[in-house]
Amino acid sequence: MIKKYEFGTPINTEAVILNLQACTDEIEKFRLSENEQEELIFTYQMSAGTKVYGLGEANRGINKRGFCYVSYCTDEPSHTEEKTSLYGAHNFLLIDDEREKFGVFVDNPGKVTFDIGYEEINTLRIIPKYRDMVVYIIEGETLKEILKSFRQLIGKSYIPPKWAFGFGQCRWSYENAGRVDEVIKNYEKNDMLISSVYLDIDYMKDYKDFTVDEERFPDFKNYVGSIREKGIRLVPIIDAGVKIEKGYDIYEEGVKNNYFVKDKDGHDYVAAVWPGYTHFPDFLNQEVRKWFGEKYAGLLDAGIEGFWNDMNEPAIFYSKNKVEEIKTALSERDVVNDDDRLMNDIRWQFDKVSNNSEDYEAMYHNMNGVPVNHDRVHNLYGYHMSRAAGEYFNKYEKNDILIFSRASYIGMHRYAGIWMGDNCSWWSHILLNLKMLPGLNMSGFMYVGADIGGFGCDVTEDLLLRWMALGIFTPLFRNHSALGTRNQECYRFTGTKAFKNMLDVRYRLLPYLYDTYLEAVKKDEMMYQPLAFVYPEDEIAVSIEDQLILGEDIMIAPVYTQNAIGRYVYLPENMTFVKIVAEGKLVTEKLEKGVHFIKVDLTEVPFFVRENHTLPLVKASVITDKGLRKSIMDCTVVYKDSDFELVG
Ligand code: MIG
């Protein structure tokens, strides 16, 4: 049962696909009031035991209680505990109270604050910055049922090509063909399976979208083909900002056709990102989406089969406006003779210069004829950038293209996946990775994953191994790290055998993961469920946040603390504990419902098979006629019974 309520003049976000009749009576469940800033407040009185799930890509726990979250797509590279906004804005909550269970979706693409017991421990307040919106209340008997209705409301999730479930290696940057070759050579030399290598911004000519630097990648098309012959795909990045450069076709066409975001006077808005000064394509406009989407064709023609869309919050290093402000401020000061107060003032000015809300408020879209201030629709930008690509791929039936995005809003899940942005090589980020998975699934995002090993900071071998033991269970399984950090490809460490085995495990799990993914999409269910959803009567299970049920059959419980020899797990029912140990051998043990300490070596992959369930493992690879070891995905294999192993 879904009820729709309209407030003001809602912006058509195209987050939902069902056209429901709006209710004319007062909204249920929430009390409406206003605060001093005359903002609307939706209040719900929780009890001590009320659980609140959702918010998709958000910080902290699976149960979101005890913090204040702000939906506002933000380029936030440091995911410390106090951060309120990350890259995605997924305004869906699932409330599990003793009296009632319901879902609420606030379809409002401006800033929305979700105070979930922050100001007052038992009070939930939703405070949108702008009033124009649609709110949906979704009711049902069980959490699963409510979720299913919500997912039917927002439409089927994106399905990537099967190869996108293979392992991918990324780094900022493999900036030329030589470096890409070196990575592939090392994976081959160490007999490690790999399905994709990612190209970060340096493959482009001067960071210009849809260009390839000929010096770094001569004869690109041929090169892509030669890599493809090894069973590996190259996946280039596309950024939101378009470089201002005379003669650059995308810039010229965009200017000529008024395809860029404007300032208040109607000039093309200028902000600096990687290419220097850029304009932002107005993805909220259908015609612009069509134009930009078609630009992917060039790379597709070169044999590319996958993309990642970055910087689409949009991230801004500094705007032309801000630079002018700083220049003016400086010109009013005696720069040569002034004391350290000047330095202090400048420091604050510079601190606030990137991703500044004043910049967002100075940008204007043309939403199919209607001018709209960017701040009101900020959270739609990344969504519509990826939609531009998705619509193009769908239209030309290029439906086997991988596409995932950094910024997102509900609705984008129909066109693309996401990665969780710039995490760090921190142990706490293994756990954060795990905790985000169910929330993302609730919001329809199924093709998801984090930068394995951590993007920022320096990884260590043990961190990477432990992280991989979680990552092999996530759809996007990509090792990625930032410029200037320690190299973290799997062959960089002493335990190459262990890494080879880890990668093999991924490919052995692949049919299970892929089928589970497809089933979850087809049935509008989650791929990863918190224990609370599967064992709602079990008080202990309900509060567990470091174990997840994956599909119907298994439970995952990775080790995420350094120097641990294993971990405690809680089994809500009898399960078979499975460890994939050295050389891919299995060790199994039947364990009874209750608490157990399981020993897990750094090189091992632990999981649990539920009672009366089984997990199919296949052979990781086959040897081709040329004598090469290839992942099972790259060959049309007819499985023999002996290729399968049923565990559990
Ligand atoms: O300002 O393209 O999140 O994955 O490696 C940083 C360089 C821009 C941010 C992405 C990251 C990528 C990096 N990008």
Tab-separated table of C-alpha atoms and ligand atoms in Angstrom, residues 75 172 200-201 237 239 274 308 310-311 317 406 419 421-422 451 455 478 480, ligand 1:
chain	number	residue	atom	x	y	z
A	75	ASP	CA	32.730	15.045	-2.890
A	172	TRP	CA	44.920	6.717	-10.283
A	200	ASP	CA	41.658	7.014	-14.701
A	201	ILE	CA	41.721	10.638	-15.932
A	237	ILE	CA	36.527	7.218	-16.537
A	239	ASP	CA	34.182	13.335	-15.666
A	274	TRP	CA	40.777	18.626	-13.409
A	308	TRP	CA	32.732	4.985	-14.614
A	310	ASP	CA	33.128	10.654	-11.763
A	311	MET	CA	33.012	14.164	-10.238
A	317	PHE	CA	37.657	22.804	-7.000
A	406	ARG	CA	29.954	8.359	-8.006
A	419	TRP	CA	30.953	2.795	-6.161
A	421	GLY	CA	33.696	6.858	-3.472
A	422	ASP	CA	36.989	7.788	-1.873
A	451	ASP	CA	37.487	0.656	-3.463
A	455	PHE	CA	41.543	4.672	-1.985
A	478	ARG	CA	37.635	-3.523	-7.783
A	480	HIS	CA	41.542	1.063	-6.474
B	1	MIG	O1	39.615	14.598	-7.553
B	1	MIG	O2	40.094	10.752	-11.226
B	1	MIG	O3	36.602	9.233	-6.636
B	1	MIG	O4	38.170	7.260	-7.846
B	1	MIG	O5	40.637	8.069	-8.916
B	1	MIG	C1	39.744	13.211	-7.596
B	1	MIG	C2	40.830	10.746	-10.038
B	1	MIG	C3	39.087	12.668	-8.828
B	1	MIG	C4	37.926	10.921	-7.644
B	1	MIG	C5	37.445	9.523	-7.723
B	1	MIG	C6	38.618	8.584	-7.751
B	1	MIG	C7	39.509	8.917	-8.934
B	1	MIG	C8	39.955	10.373	-8.844
B	1	MIG	N1	38.776	11.247	-8.776
